[in-house]
Every structure is written in structure tokens, then in C-alpha cells.
XYZ file of C-alpha atoms in Angstrom:
678
model
C 17.677 14.038 -21.049
C 17.921 15.481 -17.498
C 21.273 15.965 -17.460
C 21.019 18.050 -21.122
C 18.198 20.222 -19.427
C 20.914 20.890 -15.831
C 23.558 21.917 -18.105
C 21.103 25.030 -19.910
C 19.913 26.093 -16.171
C 21.052 27.517 -13.808
C 19.221 26.032 -10.035
C 18.526 29.786 -9.493
C 16.433 29.842 -12.987
C 14.641 26.608 -11.631
C 13.263 27.897 -8.728
C 10.016 29.895 -10.381
C 8.840 26.543 -11.599
C 8.881 25.300 -8.020
C 6.163 24.602 -6.031
C 4.648 24.814 -2.665
C 6.368 23.577 0.205
C 2.712 22.219 2.557
C 3.613 21.776 6.117
C 5.638 18.889 8.226
C 3.678 17.169 10.251
C 2.805 18.723 13.244
C 1.859 15.206 15.436
C 4.141 15.052 18.688
C 3.812 10.845 18.380
C 5.555 11.471 15.199
C 8.089 13.420 16.070
C 9.544 11.958 19.220
C 8.565 8.508 17.495
C 11.217 9.102 15.534
C 13.673 11.032 17.895
C 13.226 8.131 20.095
C 14.013 5.262 17.639
C 16.550 7.376 16.090
C 18.776 6.818 19.431
C 17.913 3.390 20.001
C 19.440 2.639 16.083
C 22.578 4.623 17.805
C 22.347 3.121 20.712
C 22.091 -0.700 19.154
C 24.073 -0.564 15.942
C 27.767 -2.233 16.309
C 29.497 -2.498 12.611
C 32.549 -5.508 13.077
C 33.586 -4.720 9.823
C 31.733 -3.621 6.182
C 30.432 -7.094 6.052
C 27.946 -7.669 8.993
C 25.210 -4.439 8.260
C 26.206 -2.682 4.775
C 23.731 0.632 4.098
C 22.268 0.156 7.938
C 21.573 4.025 7.921
C 19.294 3.240 4.839
C 17.804 -0.132 5.219
C 16.712 1.964 9.146
C 15.165 5.596 7.699
C 13.227 2.961 5.593
C 11.500 1.273 8.748
C 10.682 4.911 9.662
C 8.441 5.512 6.476
C 6.643 2.324 7.230
C 6.079 3.193 10.934
C 5.500 7.382 10.124
C 2.034 5.996 7.289
C 1.213 3.470 10.005
C 1.218 6.640 12.551
C -0.228 9.033 9.543
C -2.806 6.420 8.320
C -4.438 5.421 11.944
C -4.403 10.137 12.758
C -6.314 10.068 9.362
C -8.903 7.056 10.134
C -9.741 7.482 13.225
C -11.269 9.974 15.633
C -10.257 9.533 19.547
C -14.228 9.339 20.604
C -14.258 6.157 18.296
C -10.500 4.189 18.890
C -10.249 1.400 21.234
C -7.869 3.118 23.986
C -8.618 0.650 26.495
C -4.821 -1.402 28.600
C -6.751 -4.493 27.086
C -6.418 -3.949 23.196
C -3.260 -2.120 23.864
C -1.995 -5.270 25.420
C -3.085 -6.821 22.144
C -1.236 -5.206 19.749
C 2.005 -5.400 21.720
C 1.569 -9.022 21.350
C 0.809 -9.051 17.711
C 4.290 -6.991 17.405
C 5.748 -9.867 19.495
C 3.942 -12.317 17.163
C 4.442 -10.449 13.706
C 8.690 -9.878 14.210
C 9.412 -12.608 16.109
C 7.635 -14.436 12.663
C 9.753 -12.693 9.803
C 7.079 -10.224 8.574
C 8.967 -7.162 10.232
C 7.209 -4.311 7.907
C 3.733 -5.444 8.927
C 4.931 -5.807 12.788
C 6.373 -2.332 12.082
C 2.548 -1.303 10.256
C 1.688 -2.240 13.764
C 3.599 -0.911 15.950
C 3.379 3.247 14.096
C -1.067 2.028 15.398
C -0.011 1.518 18.752
C 1.399 4.472 18.967
C -1.386 5.854 17.807
C -3.145 4.805 20.161
C -1.476 4.909 23.056
C -1.177 8.776 22.717
C -5.116 8.411 22.180
C -4.836 7.312 25.223
C -3.408 9.322 27.681
C -4.410 12.047 29.297
C -1.810 13.725 29.000
C -0.169 15.370 25.623
C 3.104 16.629 27.123
C 5.709 15.716 25.103
C 8.228 14.039 27.543
C 4.756 12.046 28.462
C 4.794 10.461 24.791
C 8.812 10.557 25.402
C 8.717 8.087 27.979
C 5.650 5.515 27.062
C 7.742 5.277 23.380
C 10.285 5.013 25.363
C 8.776 1.915 27.244
C 7.226 0.285 24.272
C 11.455 -0.039 22.706
C 12.422 -0.924 25.804
C 9.531 -3.796 25.638
C 10.427 -4.827 21.920
C 13.522 -5.431 22.672
C 13.522 -7.650 25.154
C 10.504 -9.903 23.831
C 13.331 -9.609 20.649
C 16.365 -10.162 21.907
C 19.263 -7.678 20.477
C 19.627 -9.275 17.434
C 16.105 -9.673 15.896
C 15.167 -6.179 17.509
C 17.866 -4.725 15.485
C 16.710 -6.953 12.214
C 12.574 -5.597 13.104
C 13.814 -2.167 13.123
C 16.017 -2.623 10.046
C 19.044 -1.509 12.493
C 21.537 -4.320 11.746
C 20.477 -6.795 8.550
C 21.339 -8.526 6.053
C 18.900 -9.201 2.555
C 16.597 -11.703 0.401
C 17.691 -12.587 -2.078
C 14.798 -14.739 -4.368
C 15.237 -17.109 -7.071
C 12.791 -18.326 -9.479
C 14.002 -20.756 -11.634
C 12.086 -22.956 -14.716
C 12.371 -26.704 -14.215
C 11.603 -27.794 -17.760
C 13.762 -30.492 -19.522
C 15.674 -27.829 -21.282
C 16.673 -25.952 -17.651
C 19.886 -27.913 -17.062
C 23.052 -25.945 -17.394
C 20.750 -23.047 -16.706
C 20.416 -24.334 -13.666
C 24.079 -25.514 -13.155
C 25.417 -22.165 -13.514
C 22.728 -20.688 -10.775
C 24.600 -22.670 -8.225
C 27.749 -20.914 -9.288
C 26.462 -18.461 -9.017
C 25.208 -18.730 -5.525
C 28.588 -20.232 -4.701
C 30.464 -16.718 -5.103
C 28.108 -14.791 -3.428
C 30.307 -14.724 -0.278
C 33.053 -12.361 -0.845
C 35.729 -13.504 -2.907
C 38.027 -10.538 -2.207
C 37.869 -11.217 1.128
C 39.073 -14.733 0.749
C 42.080 -13.709 -1.710
C 43.304 -10.691 -0.106
C 41.657 -7.948 -2.806
C 40.931 -5.273 -2.562
C 37.351 -5.068 -0.815
C 34.435 -4.103 -3.652
C 30.643 -2.123 -2.164
C 29.766 -5.312 -2.467
C 31.240 -7.816 -0.699
C 29.780 -9.226 1.657
C 29.663 -13.096 3.828
C 27.667 -15.363 2.775
C 25.230 -15.201 5.821
C 24.327 -12.141 5.587
C 21.801 -13.523 2.579
C 18.010 -14.829 3.799
C 17.377 -16.886 0.262
C 13.958 -17.853 -1.251
C 13.876 -20.577 -3.943
C 10.603 -21.126 -6.127
C 9.959 -23.070 -9.034
C 8.130 -23.431 -11.756
C 7.302 -25.942 -15.029
C 3.840 -26.387 -16.922
C 1.586 -26.271 -15.289
C 3.183 -26.656 -11.900
C 4.680 -23.937 -9.772
C 6.592 -23.812 -6.151
C 6.566 -25.037 -3.203
C 8.143 -21.874 -2.512
C 11.558 -22.903 0.419
C 13.493 -20.774 2.391
C 16.939 -20.977 3.553
C 19.592 -18.896 5.983
C 22.339 -20.885 5.505
C 24.028 -20.747 1.111
C 24.788 -24.383 1.425
C 21.339 -25.422 2.340
C 20.638 -23.784 -0.838
C 23.344 -25.262 -2.849
C 21.521 -28.511 -1.874
C 18.410 -27.621 -2.628
C 19.511 -26.692 -6.183
C 21.779 -29.979 -5.928
C 18.245 -32.077 -5.529
C 16.823 -30.008 -8.075
C 14.894 -32.876 -11.219
C 14.304 -31.321 -14.658
C 11.774 -32.647 -16.896
C 8.797 -31.530 -19.005
C 8.526 -28.553 -20.982
C 8.173 -29.211 -25.315
C 6.686 -25.710 -25.805
C 8.074 -22.732 -25.470
C 5.835 -20.932 -23.137
C 5.710 -22.644 -19.078
C 3.858 -20.530 -16.074
C 6.420 -17.997 -15.039
C 4.239 -15.380 -13.861
C 3.178 -18.051 -11.280
C 6.573 -19.370 -9.464
C 7.250 -14.899 -9.672
C 4.976 -14.242 -7.874
C 5.289 -17.529 -5.423
C 8.232 -15.668 -4.596
C 6.269 -12.167 -3.980
C 4.094 -13.662 -1.514
C 6.764 -14.051 0.723
C 10.032 -11.742 -0.283
C 11.133 -9.192 2.631
C 10.529 -5.435 0.874
C 13.502 -3.960 -1.484
C 14.937 -7.629 -1.880
C 15.449 -8.379 -5.755
C 13.791 -11.199 -7.915
C 15.818 -13.377 -10.083
C 13.798 -14.875 -12.821
C 15.601 -17.846 -15.022
C 13.840 -19.364 -17.871
C 14.162 -19.739 -21.853
C 10.672 -20.136 -22.015
C 7.862 -17.857 -22.436
C 5.062 -17.269 -20.220
C 2.069 -18.918 -20.771
C 0.024 -17.556 -17.505
C 0.610 -13.442 -18.558
C -3.170 -13.112 -16.977
C -1.013 -13.090 -13.753
C 1.176 -9.805 -15.154
C -0.345 -7.148 -13.722
C -0.819 -8.590 -10.143
C 3.257 -9.816 -10.669
C 3.707 -6.150 -11.475
C 1.491 -4.565 -7.855
C 3.178 -7.116 -5.727
C 6.258 -5.609 -7.041
C 5.747 -2.915 -6.753
C 4.256 -2.484 -3.410
C 7.424 -3.789 -2.223
C 9.861 -1.601 -3.919
C 10.699 -5.214 -5.300
C 12.638 -5.242 -8.717
C 12.907 -8.261 -10.922
C 15.261 -9.212 -13.174
C 14.995 -12.485 -15.853
C 17.859 -13.826 -16.535
C 16.586 -15.092 -20.356
C 18.334 -17.902 -22.709
C 15.770 -17.558 -24.839
C 15.694 -19.747 -28.336
C 14.507 -17.999 -31.368
C 10.491 -19.432 -31.782
C 10.199 -18.092 -27.707
C 11.201 -14.683 -28.056
C 8.250 -13.223 -28.660
C 6.910 -12.720 -24.566
C 10.311 -10.921 -24.051
C 8.622 -7.293 -24.738
C 6.167 -8.686 -21.815
C 9.000 -9.431 -19.221
C 10.662 -6.292 -20.598
C 7.498 -4.797 -18.879
C 7.754 -6.118 -15.781
C 11.783 -4.985 -15.549
C 11.071 -1.525 -16.408
C 7.981 -1.206 -13.876
C 9.671 -2.574 -11.473
C 13.281 -1.064 -12.009
C 14.789 -4.426 -12.878
C 16.280 -5.535 -16.307
C 16.113 -8.343 -18.650
C 19.548 -9.937 -19.612
C 19.937 -11.869 -23.102
C 22.338 -14.303 -22.689
C 23.846 -17.667 -24.022
C 23.555 -20.619 -21.248
C 26.967 -20.747 -20.461
C 27.294 -16.556 -20.043
C 25.260 -16.832 -17.121
C 28.443 -18.395 -15.338
C 29.558 -13.987 -15.305
C 26.079 -13.008 -13.381
C 27.805 -13.874 -9.709
C 29.303 -10.189 -9.042
C 25.716 -8.637 -10.845
C 23.813 -10.333 -8.491
C 25.654 -9.676 -5.660
C 25.862 -6.052 -6.453
C 21.811 -5.875 -6.972
C 21.353 -7.272 -2.769
C 23.190 -5.099 -1.488
C 23.136 -0.849 -1.104
C 22.004 -0.801 -4.539
C 20.150 3.003 -5.424
C 19.402 4.096 -8.946
C 20.801 6.571 -10.595
C 19.872 6.568 -13.894
C 17.508 3.720 -16.406
C 16.079 4.477 -20.074
C 15.210 2.803 -22.874
C 15.647 4.129 -26.381
C 14.561 3.167 -29.757
C 16.246 3.788 -32.888
C 14.664 6.880 -34.145
C 15.711 9.284 -31.186
C 19.117 9.193 -31.644
C 21.504 10.572 -34.378
C 22.557 8.693 -38.262
C 25.550 7.144 -37.357
C 27.803 8.513 -40.517
C 30.266 5.060 -40.618
C 27.145 2.936 -40.652
C 23.678 2.326 -40.840
C 22.557 2.679 -37.249
C 22.055 5.390 -34.850
C 24.144 7.319 -32.192
C 22.230 7.813 -28.527
C 24.796 10.075 -26.621
C 23.673 9.541 -21.673
C 25.315 11.741 -20.121
C 24.749 11.220 -16.044
C 26.865 11.820 -12.764
C 28.306 10.213 -10.474
C 28.952 12.101 -6.797
C 32.050 10.618 -4.676
C 29.833 8.606 -1.930
C 29.656 6.081 -5.148
C 31.521 3.016 -4.016
C 31.636 1.223 -6.944
C 29.229 2.154 -10.314
C 28.064 -0.792 -12.307
C 26.525 -0.002 -15.263
C 24.961 -2.858 -17.814
C 23.645 -2.137 -21.341
C 20.728 -4.812 -23.157
C 19.970 -4.498 -26.980
C 17.465 -6.615 -28.769
C 19.346 -6.989 -31.878
C 22.620 -8.456 -31.142
C 24.935 -6.205 -33.212
C 24.091 -2.481 -31.289
C 26.905 -1.635 -29.411
C 28.641 0.426 -26.100
C 31.179 2.776 -25.280
C 31.650 3.834 -21.851
C 33.430 7.381 -21.085
C 34.701 8.778 -17.929
C 35.105 12.541 -16.989
C 37.984 13.286 -18.929
C 37.075 11.247 -21.868
C 38.694 7.613 -21.465
C 37.539 4.476 -22.008
C 36.257 2.042 -19.238
C 36.428 -1.947 -20.878
C 33.450 -3.472 -19.984
C 33.907 -6.264 -17.035
C 31.343 -8.161 -19.993
C 30.241 -8.829 -22.608
C 27.796 -11.589 -24.310
C 28.896 -12.680 -26.990
C 25.456 -13.780 -27.986
C 23.596 -10.994 -27.263
C 26.097 -7.757 -26.842
C 24.217 -7.549 -23.836
C 27.819 -5.182 -21.657
C 28.143 -5.142 -17.798
C 30.111 -2.680 -16.785
C 31.723 -2.850 -13.168
C 33.844 0.662 -11.679
C 35.718 0.849 -8.566
C 35.946 4.219 -7.185
C 34.220 5.887 -10.095
C 36.127 9.686 -10.524
C 33.261 12.402 -9.698
C 32.021 13.663 -12.683
C 29.667 13.781 -15.982
C 29.712 10.364 -17.326
C 28.809 9.200 -20.816
C 27.607 6.447 -22.305
C 27.431 6.103 -25.903
C 25.228 3.453 -27.880
C 24.798 3.150 -30.981
C 21.556 0.963 -32.790
C 20.318 -1.034 -35.938
C 17.448 0.877 -37.213
C 14.744 -0.941 -35.564
C 16.332 -1.534 -32.564
C 15.908 -0.079 -29.365
C 18.234 -0.440 -26.457
C 17.715 -0.234 -22.045
C 20.175 0.759 -19.866
C 20.143 1.001 -16.094
C 23.092 3.190 -14.209
C 23.178 1.927 -10.144
C 25.315 2.885 -7.015
C 26.471 0.113 -4.940
C 28.236 1.774 -0.910
C 27.831 0.557 2.256
C 26.448 5.027 2.523
C 24.517 5.594 -0.438
C 22.345 8.497 -1.322
C 19.309 7.578 -1.798
C 15.843 8.043 -0.059
C 11.771 7.213 -0.053
C 8.904 8.476 -0.491
C 4.851 8.459 -0.348
C 2.119 10.461 -1.683
C -1.013 11.732 0.858
C -4.274 13.263 -0.607
C -6.631 15.604 0.723
C -10.122 14.075 2.151
C -12.555 16.462 1.569
C -14.757 15.304 3.756
C -12.165 15.981 7.264
C -9.559 18.463 5.469
C -6.775 15.866 6.635
C -4.064 14.234 4.672
C -4.030 11.107 3.931
C -1.447 8.342 2.552
C -2.497 7.895 -0.610
C -2.135 4.641 -1.940
C -3.223 5.295 -5.726
C -2.488 8.449 -8.143
C -5.327 10.002 -10.759
C -4.536 12.238 -13.414
C -4.676 15.861 -12.559
C -4.774 14.726 -9.181
C -3.257 17.598 -6.603
C -0.677 15.560 -4.439
C 1.227 16.091 -1.676
C 4.799 14.374 -1.510
C 6.734 12.686 1.390
C 9.855 12.206 0.717
C 12.647 11.005 3.403
C 16.737 10.992 1.967
C 17.895 7.703 3.460
C 21.677 7.025 4.539
C 22.138 10.066 3.105
C 21.755 12.782 5.567
C 25.014 13.779 6.432
C 26.798 13.689 2.314
C 23.967 16.782 0.797
C 23.190 19.603 0.564
C 19.913 19.919 1.189
C 19.575 24.235 -0.589
C 21.013 22.771 -3.504
C 18.338 19.989 -4.419
C 15.503 19.267 -6.800
C 12.915 16.732 -6.961
C 12.273 15.419 -10.745
C 8.538 13.513 -12.307
C 10.705 11.598 -15.101
C 9.552 9.391 -17.300
C 10.552 6.218 -17.968
C 13.045 7.215 -20.362
C 14.038 8.824 -18.096
C 12.793 12.438 -19.097
C 11.357 15.157 -17.111
C 7.780 15.787 -16.699
C 7.590 18.044 -13.718
C 9.324 19.644 -11.783
C 8.539 19.139 -8.011
C 10.138 21.308 -5.734
C 13.810 22.790 -3.915
C 14.637 19.947 -0.792
C 14.038 22.635 2.166
C 14.306 20.192 5.429
C 10.462 20.010 7.417
C 11.120 21.457 11.082
C 10.618 18.284 13.179
C 13.004 15.665 11.413
C 16.315 16.111 9.605
C 15.828 15.756 5.827
C 12.345 14.956 5.498
C 10.598 17.523 2.409
C 6.956 18.434 1.620
C 6.317 19.331 -2.051
C 2.406 19.341 -4.326
C 2.635 18.393 -7.696
C -0.221 17.595 -10.380
C -0.158 13.946 -11.282
C 0.752 13.094 -15.073
C -1.279 11.009 -17.120
C 1.523 9.026 -18.067
C 3.247 6.625 -15.232
C 5.914 8.309 -14.346
C 9.781 7.612 -11.003
C 10.838 10.385 -8.567
C 13.622 12.125 -9.136
C 16.220 13.817 -6.951
C 18.997 16.038 -8.151
C 21.929 17.775 -5.980
C 25.037 18.214 -4.803
C 27.321 16.594 -1.720
C 28.987 17.921 0.911
C 32.318 18.301 -1.383
C 30.353 20.035 -3.659
C 30.114 17.039 -6.637
C 25.979 16.681 -8.510
C 24.120 13.850 -7.541
C 21.720 12.431 -8.964
C 19.429 8.869 -7.336
C 15.957 8.089 -8.996
C 13.690 5.900 -7.343
C 12.960 2.260 -7.810
C 8.919 2.104 -7.942
C 7.477 3.346 -11.644
C 4.028 4.920 -10.665
C 1.408 3.964 -12.873
C -1.955 6.789 -12.676
C -4.612 5.231 -13.053
C -8.345 6.873 -13.593
C -9.862 4.199 -11.506
C -8.931 3.587 -7.630
C -9.404 0.603 -5.949
C -8.207 -0.232 -1.805
C -9.214 -1.606 1.037
C -12.472 0.303 3.358
C -10.956 -1.093 6.583
C -7.067 -0.431 5.748
C -5.858 0.591 9.162
C -3.523 -2.151 10.545
C -6.200 -3.176 13.252
C -8.731 -4.957 10.268
C -6.163 -6.612 8.645
C -5.208 -8.796 11.615
C -7.087 -11.975 11.736
C -7.604 -14.568 14.063
C -6.383 -17.940 12.902
C -9.877 -19.976 12.834
C -12.265 -16.831 12.047
C -14.435 -15.973 9.258
C -15.056 -13.131 7.776
C -15.452 -10.539 4.377
C -12.156 -8.353 3.156
C -14.007 -5.292 2.508
C -13.074 -3.054 -0.597
C -14.041 0.434 -2.108
C -13.993 0.813 -5.747
C -14.756 4.045 -7.783
C -13.894 5.498 -11.573
C -13.766 8.523 -12.949
C -13.848 7.450 -17.050
C -16.103 9.544 -18.982
C -19.112 6.407 -18.917
C -20.699 3.597 -17.390
C -18.532 1.113 -17.527
C -18.587 -2.808 -16.497
C -15.266 -4.315 -15.069
C -14.101 -7.559 -13.959
C -12.601 -7.863 -10.751
C -9.727 -10.752 -10.467
C -7.992 -11.492 -7.286
C -4.555 -14.265 -6.196
C -5.673 -16.393 -3.546
C -2.872 -17.378 -1.145
C -3.486 -19.886 1.645
C -6.990 -20.481 -0.379
C -8.754 -18.585 2.193
C -11.162 -16.324 0.147
C -13.599 -18.509 -0.457
C -14.919 -16.521 -4.080
C -14.136 -17.596 -7.374
C -11.525 -15.065 -9.195
C -12.224 -13.875 -11.614
C -15.374 -11.839 -10.862
C -17.418 -9.330 -12.911
C -19.816 -6.134 -11.775
C -21.883 -4.557 -14.461
C -22.769 -0.908 -15.049
C -20.829 1.040 -12.518
C -21.117 4.909 -12.844
C -18.149 6.797 -12.985
C -17.563 8.769 -10.081
C -19.716 5.964 -7.831
C -18.707 3.668 -5.345
C -19.113 -0.119 -5.514
C -18.539 -1.975 -2.371
C -16.807 -5.799 -2.722
C -16.771 -8.369 -0.121
C -14.833 -11.100 -0.608
C -15.801 -14.350 2.094
C -12.811 -15.320 3.554
C -12.072 -18.187 6.282
C -8.571 -19.062 7.996
C -8.469 -23.020 9.497
C -7.277 -22.728 12.543
C -4.450 -24.782 11.936
C -2.702 -21.868 10.477
C 0.098 -20.965 12.330
C 0.696 -16.892 13.961
C 2.475 -14.533 12.166
C 1.699 -16.328 9.086
C 1.506 -13.142 6.088
C -1.176 -13.178 3.313
C -0.625 -11.005 0.314
C -3.659 -10.721 -2.304
C -3.576 -8.367 -5.181
C -6.540 -7.369 -7.127
C -6.687 -5.953 -10.180
C -9.968 -4.552 -11.626
C -10.206 -3.467 -15.322
C -12.364 -2.490 -17.891
C -12.568 0.222 -20.537
C -9.902 2.914 -19.869
C -9.168 2.180 -16.630
C -7.243 -0.290 -14.259
C -7.160 -0.549 -10.979
C -4.126 -2.196 -8.427
C -4.303 -2.582 -5.029
C -2.535 -5.132 -2.407
C -4.322 -5.795 0.350
C -1.678 -7.429 3.287
C -2.941 -9.432 6.618
C -1.769 -11.044 9.440
C -2.955 -14.446 10.298
C -2.305 -14.109 14.810
C -4.372 -14.903 17.845
C -3.317 -11.736 19.001
C -5.779 -9.896 17.211
C -7.663 -7.067 18.471
C -11.876 -6.737 18.080
C -12.401 -5.069 15.570
C -15.158 -2.317 16.374
């Protein structure tokens, strides 16, 4: 584990292992845009108690990352001589920003904003920093005037709530589960504020949430409903009727997909079922959508023994999306309200993993094995949440503080022995999680920090285009390739020592694969860093280890799991301009696929079809694709004129063949302000 590794080597000893730091962005429009938005954030943000805007800086800097990627992508894809710099195009782009924002599609609206900044910058004859600053201030003021103060804050994540997505099985055996979900929702407002107890980091008002409700059974699923009021959601849950079922498997993946097509980025999805999934062919699409949105999947399972065969598929999805599988009795669901609240408010991953019997030491007092996981808790953590799950209910766990005091679990499942620990204002230092498992068992664990001012980070990858030498945001990772990492510290820029931090690649068990770099701030932006690494041949996450300003060690792990592939699937025209489509129009989506396996291979393409706008069947097949040879895929579409302006569609694509599996999500927005695609 990383923690024992770091205890054996000093930071100075690690420095010779570090990779070369690359140059930061040098384009003025990037740095000026960030700086002017930071000024707007400072001037606009008002905090009325903690409940109004938990962790605003973290969400704000994630919004900046969206904008930054859009500018960088446009810079790499277009030359000043080919981009449409006309006043008419700029006006249409402005309207598209407002259209996306007013319809709630904030992330894609921010992409349009980034593309607008690139076009506007290239349209001007003057490249002075003063001119860029003035034009950026103008567009920010325009957006604020058109949206109003509150929507403006939500658009740039200056102040925003969170979306909680509930995906419910509504077959006949789920009546008690749904009643327990109602109990969970009733407690989502702050009980501490109601009874005068001490606040925890995730005490928020019920008006902080937007709720999505998706249902499924067999063969039906949907429709998806949106609620902005807790009372409306409770009424909808009261109206749900349960019927059908009779077998172990239902349309679980379709239900999850419904929710993921509408949820906001970084928002959790909670799945409640007592069945397995009979539509596992949709599993890859669900995983791709969840990873695109950084939306962890949490499964609350109350299965009968004959339905446990599909739990492994749920565990795969949870591990790859930084979610969890919680095995519970139906009555025990009522104890999960704090867990649901903590998953939606200011949550950052410290460490998580899976261990099997055979990887630990034999416990002399039993036939089981002992596992010790040490992790750092820093002084910025207001609430520590630790969950431990066992496949065999005879497993047990113990949580110890730095002074070796035993922490009493807040909840222990009487059926599965799943344990939930919640510690307010935990003592900084090295904590220890001890687990004992039977032979043949495995357990999963997850350690989270919950705090309005969490240390967290966001990142994306860049690859060098051989034709131009430009660095382009990469949506894939090929084993053995050299990739550039762009990493932003979110919400913690005043809390950490940048010269005491290291970035690692870790596997899904938490073990170190390689070291990327020390964190040296870029010259343009506070707490942004660049690095280079070699893509491993297995799934990995990004982990940041360092020190807070007060000298306590901290660890944070990325939510998303990156799965390298020997194939590349991407949109042929993926700049935001080509993903804006007018209602009533027809055309084609163009995708590029290329693989690097050792032989000519046949491939199968599957894709989702939100709104049924794609006029092609899924799956499609193409044969004898040579290694290194590019395949262009055309999917015809027709958008009805009745589609509301601002509608967003997410098309998830999966290409499989031989050893290759490639995934991609194509996001489009329907808007009457879509500019012509020349």
C-alpha cells in the first residue's frame, strides 16, 4: 500500500524518480479567462451559513477545468485562417451559451463559453492582454445580465447545490425498500439544525438538492422525472406502484442509463434493487457515461440468495466509478440517510480498494486472515466516513485512531456485517483499518473526507499530435503511450504546501504503479501542475499525497478510474461547434476508430440512442480492420423540430473486437442558435 511505501522512503529520496515537468499553457486567453472568472467568483459569492453553498471553491474550479479544456481543444483543432470569426457567429455562440444555461445544461454551456473565448480572441486584431481582459469582462457581464444573478452563480458553480439521482426497482418485492427510500429522503434536510445539535460537514437544507427519479422493472423502465422540492419527490415515491417481477433479474442497466443521461457531472447515483441485471449488454455504456460525468454508482442491494450471481457485475461498476455496493437487509436501509447525504455534499476520496483472502496474514485466533490498511487523515477533514463490505458475513473490521483508540461503528449490518463509521472532527494522523476475512472472502473499503473546504483535485490528459506538435486534450489512454497530465488542486489552494506533494498512479487496490511528479505550480495559474507519465497496461487512478499548511499529511484519490485501451474511438468533429444541432435538422455524426492490436480484427459497435434521433440499428459490425488503419463511422440522425431548445443528448458508444474495447460518449445540444458547421 502507498502508506507503508511512504513511511519507508523520505520525500527527498523520491525526487530522483520523478518525471520531467512540462511547460504550462502560454496562451493569454486561458490565463485571462481564469483570472476574470476568479474575480467574478469572488465578487458574486455570498455565503449565508454553511448550508447555502458547501464547498463552493471546489465546484468552481471544476467548472474552470471544463472551460480550459474547451479552449485548449479549439486551439489545437482550428487554425486562425479556418475558424469562422464573423460577428454573426459570435452572436450565435453567445445565444447558445444562454440557451444551454437556461435549460440547465451547465457543463455543455461552459464548453460553448470556452469555444467562444477562443473564437473571439482569434477574431480580434489586437492581441494585448488588456484587450483580452476587456472582452472577457464583457462576455461575463453579458451572461450575468441574461441569466440573472442566481443562475449565473449556478452556471459557473460559484454557488450550486447537487443532484441526487435515485434509480428504483419497482417490481412486487420492492415495496419495503421503497418505503425505506422515502425515510431516507425525509431525513435529507439537516437534522442537526432542527434539533439544535452540533452541525456536521454535510448538514444542508433540503432546497440544496435537485432530485432525479428513474424506475425500472422488466421489460419496462423509465420515464425519468426531475424534482426541485423534497416534498414533490416524496409525493412521487408515494405514488409509485409495485408489480411484476417473479425472477431474479430486471432491467437494471437501462434504469441507471436513464438517470445518467440527465444527471449533472460529479453527482452520485443511488440504485435500489433486490435483483440482478438481465440487460448486462448495457453495462459498458453505463460505465462509460458514469466515468464521463464523474458520477459514482452506489448500489443498495437487498438480494435473496438465488439472486446474488450478478453482484460481481455491480461491484465492477462501483469500483470503476468510485462508488460502492452495500449488501443490506430491507429494514436496514433506513440507516443509510447519513450515507446518502454525505455522498452528495463536499465528498472527496482519500483511499479505497479491494482485498481478497490470500493477500493478508493468517489470524492466529481463527481460520481467517488479517488485513491492515493505514491512511492519513489531515486537519481539513471535518467528517471522516469509512465503509467496509464483506462478501461472507463472518468478516469483521476495526477502525483505530492515531492513538490506537477503537472507533465504534455508527452502523453494523446484522445480515452482512457491512460496517459504516462516521467520525466528526477526526484527529489528524495515521489511522488504521483492520479487517479479518474468511478464506475465499474478499472485502472492499472506502475512506472519504467530507468538508465544505475539502482538499480535492481535478485533472485531464493531453497528447501530442504528430502532425502539428500541439497538445490536445485526450479522451483515451493507450498502454505504453506517453501522456501529459494537467492537474488542478480544487478548494485547497490555501491549505497545502505545494513543494511537499507527489502525484502517483495507483491501481484499483490502492497500490502504487508509478510516480508522476512533484507538484510545482505553473507560472500562469495558482495550484495548477503539469506532468508526464507512461500509460500502464491496467486500470489506474490518480493519487495526490502531500502536506497541509499545518504540516499534516494528506492523501486524495481521483473518483474516476482510467481504463487504458489498444483502440481509440472519438468523434471526428468533437469541437463543441459540431455538437450543436438545430431542431428539425438532419445529418451525420462522424466517429473515428483506430486500433493497435497485433492483427486484423472484426469489430462490433453498440450505441445508445437517446431521443431515438439516430437512424441506424445497434449493433453495427465492420470486419477486417487492419491494425493502425483508421475506420470512419457515420451515424445518420434526424432531430424533430418539436425537440425543446437546450435539450442535451449523450450518445454512449462501445467498440469491441479481439483484445480491444474502446468507449466514447458524444454529447450534443439541440439549439436553434447552432452556428453553421463549415
